[in-house]
CSV table of C-alpha atoms in Angstrom, one decimal:
chain,number,residue,atom,x,y,z
A,1,MET,CA,-19.9,-3.4,-7.6
A,2,LEU,CA,-19.5,-1.2,-4.4
A,3,ARG,CA,-23.2,-1.7,-3.6
A,4,LYS,CA,-22.9,-5.5,-4.1
A,5,ILE,CA,-20.0,-5.7,-1.7
A,6,ASN,CA,-21.1,-3.1,0.8
A,7,LEU,CA,-24.8,-3.7,1.1
A,8,ASN,CA,-24.6,-7.5,1.1
A,9,ARG,CA,-21.6,-7.7,3.4
A,10,TYR,CA,-21.4,-9.9,6.5
A,11,LYS,CA,-21.5,-7.2,9.1
A,12,GLN,CA,-19.9,-9.3,11.8
A,13,PHE,CA,-16.6,-8.9,9.9
A,14,ASP,CA,-16.7,-5.1,10.0
A,15,SER,CA,-14.5,-4.8,13.1
A,16,GLU,CA,-12.0,-7.4,11.8
A,17,LEU,CA,-11.7,-5.7,8.4
A,18,GLN,CA,-11.4,-2.3,10.1
A,19,LEU,CA,-8.5,-3.7,12.1
A,20,VAL,CA,-6.9,-5.0,8.8
A,21,ASN,CA,-7.4,-1.6,7.3
A,22,GLN,CA,-5.9,0.2,10.3
A,23,SER,CA,-2.8,-2.1,10.2
A,24,ALA,CA,-1.9,-1.0,6.7
A,25,ASP,CA,0.2,2.0,7.9
A,26,TYR,CA,2.0,-0.2,10.5
A,27,PHE,CA,2.7,-2.8,7.9
A,28,ALA,CA,3.9,-0.2,5.4
A,29,VAL,CA,6.2,1.5,7.9
A,30,GLY,CA,7.2,-1.6,9.7
A,31,THR,CA,8.5,-3.4,6.5
A,32,PRO,CA,11.3,-1.0,5.7
A,33,VAL,CA,12.1,-0.4,9.4
A,34,ILE,CA,12.6,-4.1,10.1
A,35,LEU,CA,14.6,-4.6,6.9
A,36,LEU,CA,16.9,-1.6,7.6
A,37,SER,CA,17.3,-2.5,11.3
A,38,ALA,CA,18.2,-6.1,10.4
A,39,GLY,CA,20.6,-4.8,7.8
A,40,LEU,CA,22.3,-2.4,10.3
A,41,LEU,CA,22.5,-5.0,13.1
A,42,LYS,CA,23.9,-7.7,10.8
A,43,ASN,CA,25.9,-5.2,8.7
A,44,ASP,CA,24.3,-6.8,5.7
A,45,ALA,CA,24.4,-4.6,2.6
A,46,ARG,CA,21.6,-6.5,0.8
A,47,LEU,CA,19.2,-6.1,3.7
A,48,LYS,CA,20.0,-2.4,3.9
A,49,LYS,CA,19.4,-2.0,0.1
A,50,GLU,CA,16.1,-3.9,0.3
A,51,GLY,CA,15.1,-1.8,3.3
A,52,THR,CA,15.9,1.4,1.4
A,53,ASN,CA,13.9,0.2,-1.6
A,54,ALA,CA,10.9,-0.6,0.7
A,55,ALA,CA,11.1,2.8,2.4
A,56,LEU,CA,11.3,4.6,-1.0
A,57,SER,CA,8.3,2.7,-2.4
A,58,VAL,CA,6.2,3.5,0.7
A,59,LEU,CA,7.2,7.1,0.7
A,60,GLY,CA,6.4,7.4,-3.0
A,61,ALA,CA,3.0,5.8,-2.5
A,62,TYR,CA,2.3,8.2,0.5
A,63,GLY,CA,3.5,11.2,-1.4
A,64,VAL,CA,1.8,10.7,-4.8
A,65,GLY,CA,-1.3,9.5,-3.0
A,66,TYR,CA,-1.5,12.7,-0.9
A,67,ILE,CA,-1.0,14.8,-4.0
A,68,LEU,CA,-3.8,12.9,-5.9
A,69,LYS,CA,-6.2,13.2,-2.9
A,70,LYS,CA,-5.7,16.9,-2.8
A,71,THR,CA,-5.9,17.4,-6.6
A,72,VAL,CA,-8.8,15.1,-7.4
A,73,ASN,CA,-10.7,15.8,-4.1
A,74,ARG,CA,-13.3,13.1,-4.7
A,75,ALA,CA,-16.1,12.7,-2.1
A,76,ARG,CA,-16.4,9.5,-0.2
A,77,PRO,CA,-19.1,7.1,-1.6
A,78,TYR,CA,-21.2,7.3,1.6
A,79,GLU,CA,-21.3,11.1,1.2
A,80,VAL,CA,-22.7,10.8,-2.4
A,81,TYR,CA,-24.8,7.7,-2.1
A,82,HIS,CA,-26.8,7.6,1.1
A,83,ASP,CA,-27.6,3.9,0.9
A,84,ILE,CA,-23.9,3.0,1.3
A,85,GLN,CA,-23.3,2.0,4.9
A,86,ASN,CA,-19.9,3.2,6.1
A,87,PHE,CA,-18.3,1.7,9.2
A,88,ALA,CA,-16.3,4.8,9.9
A,89,VAL,CA,-16.1,8.4,8.8
A,90,GLU,CA,-12.9,9.3,6.9
A,91,ASN,CA,-11.4,12.9,7.1
A,92,ASP,CA,-9.8,13.1,3.6
A,93,ALA,CA,-10.8,12.6,0.0
A,94,SER,CA,-11.6,9.3,-1.5
A,95,PHE,CA,-9.3,9.0,-4.5
A,96,PRO,CA,-7.0,7.0,-4.4
A,97,SER,CA,-7.2,4.6,-1.5
A,98,GLY,CA,-4.1,5.4,0.6
A,99,ALA,CA,-4.3,2.2,2.7
A,100,THR,CA,-4.5,0.1,-0.4
A,101,SER,CA,-1.6,2.0,-2.1
A,102,VAL,CA,0.8,1.6,0.9
A,103,SER,CA,-0.1,-2.0,1.4
A,104,PHE,CA,0.5,-2.8,-2.3
A,105,ALA,CA,3.8,-0.8,-2.2
A,106,SER,CA,5.0,-3.0,0.7
A,107,ALA,CA,3.7,-6.2,-0.9
A,108,THR,CA,5.4,-5.4,-4.2
A,109,SER,CA,8.6,-4.3,-2.6
A,110,LEU,CA,8.8,-7.5,-0.5
A,111,SER,CA,7.9,-9.6,-3.5
A,112,LEU,CA,10.6,-8.0,-5.7
A,113,SER,CA,13.2,-8.4,-2.9
A,114,TYR,CA,12.3,-12.0,-2.0
A,115,PRO,CA,10.6,-13.6,-5.1
A,116,LYS,CA,9.4,-16.7,-3.3
A,117,TRP,CA,5.8,-17.9,-3.2
A,118,TYR,CA,5.8,-17.9,0.6
A,119,VAL,CA,6.6,-14.1,0.5
A,120,ILE,CA,4.5,-13.2,-2.6
A,121,VAL,CA,1.3,-15.0,-1.7
A,122,PRO,CA,0.8,-13.7,1.9
A,123,SER,CA,2.0,-10.2,0.9
A,124,TYR,CA,-0.6,-9.8,-1.9
A,125,LEU,CA,-3.3,-11.6,0.1
A,126,TYR,CA,-2.8,-9.1,2.8
A,127,ALA,CA,-2.8,-6.1,0.4
A,128,GLY,CA,-5.8,-7.5,-1.4
A,129,THR,CA,-7.7,-7.8,1.9
A,130,VAL,CA,-6.9,-4.2,2.7
A,131,GLY,CA,-8.3,-3.2,-0.6
A,132,TYR,CA,-11.4,-5.3,-0.2
A,133,SER,CA,-11.9,-3.9,3.4
A,134,ARG,CA,-12.1,-0.4,1.9
A,135,LEU,CA,-15.1,-1.5,-0.2
A,136,HIS,CA,-16.7,-3.6,2.5
A,137,LEU,CA,-16.5,-0.7,4.9
A,138,GLY,CA,-18.1,1.7,2.4
A,139,VAL,CA,-15.3,4.3,2.4
A,140,HIS,CA,-14.0,3.8,-1.2
A,141,TYR,CA,-15.2,3.3,-4.8
A,142,PRO,CA,-13.7,0.3,-6.7
A,143,SER,CA,-11.7,2.8,-8.8
A,144,ASP,CA,-10.1,4.3,-5.7
A,145,VAL,CA,-9.0,0.8,-4.6
A,146,LEU,CA,-7.7,-0.1,-8.1
A,147,ALA,CA,-5.9,3.2,-8.4
A,148,GLY,CA,-4.3,2.6,-5.0
A,149,ALA,CA,-3.1,-0.8,-5.9
A,150,VAL,CA,-1.6,0.4,-9.2
A,151,LEU,CA,0.0,3.4,-7.4
A,152,GLY,CA,1.5,1.2,-4.7
A,153,ALA,CA,2.8,-1.5,-7.0
A,154,GLY,CA,4.1,1.2,-9.4
A,155,SER,CA,5.8,3.1,-6.6
A,156,ALA,CA,7.7,-0.1,-5.6
A,157,VAL,CA,8.8,-0.8,-9.2
A,158,VAL,CA,9.8,2.8,-9.9
A,159,SER,CA,11.6,3.3,-6.6
A,160,ARG,CA,13.6,0.1,-7.2
A,161,ALA,CA,14.5,1.3,-10.7
A,162,LEU,CA,15.6,4.7,-9.5
A,163,ASN,CA,17.6,3.3,-6.6
A,164,LYS,CA,19.4,0.9,-9.1
A,165,TRP,CA,20.0,3.8,-11.5
A,166,VAL,CA,21.5,6.0,-8.8
A,167,THR,CA,23.6,3.2,-7.3
A,168,ASN,CA,24.9,2.3,-10.7
A,169,GLY,CA,25.7,5.9,-11.5
A,170,LEU,CA,27.6,6.3,-8.2
A,171,ARG,CA,29.6,3.1,-9.0
A,172,LYS,CA,30.5,4.3,-12.4
A,173,LYS,CA,31.6,7.7,-11.0
A,174,LYS,CA,33.7,5.9,-8.4
A,175,LEU,CA,35.3,3.7,-11.0
A,176,LYS,CA,36.2,6.7,-13.2
A,177,SER,CA,37.8,8.5,-10.3
A,178,ASN,CA,39.9,5.5,-9.5
């Protein structure tokens, strides 16, 4: 699959897909920052909560992804298969795709916060494009991208559940003390 995508790619899109790829961190960090900032400016508890959920999901994806990269330490495909044409040289391990994980963490977090088609479709289209770009540019295996997508989406779901559990626990504790 990687060879089909990478070796038969339309090379004129390399720069554009590299730009999409490089934007993943900005999108991942920008999403919670914008939600939290808007929540603080408007003094809107829901926006602050959704911003916190987004921040926790992205932090979880970054953290678990970092641990997996160090633990698995998988070589990049262009280092193993010399026919793979990489657009750039990456400095860390291949598994999982970090750009894919944080873009899926943001997309899932936004989609859970605002379950409307006009949020869900563009969010996942963007995250999917980031994942595809990693294959197109020859820097990840399909399993790296799939693991990144699962990690990112899972991080958003788990962080939301943990945040809800902690918030409910604090409410119950406050009610008992009153």
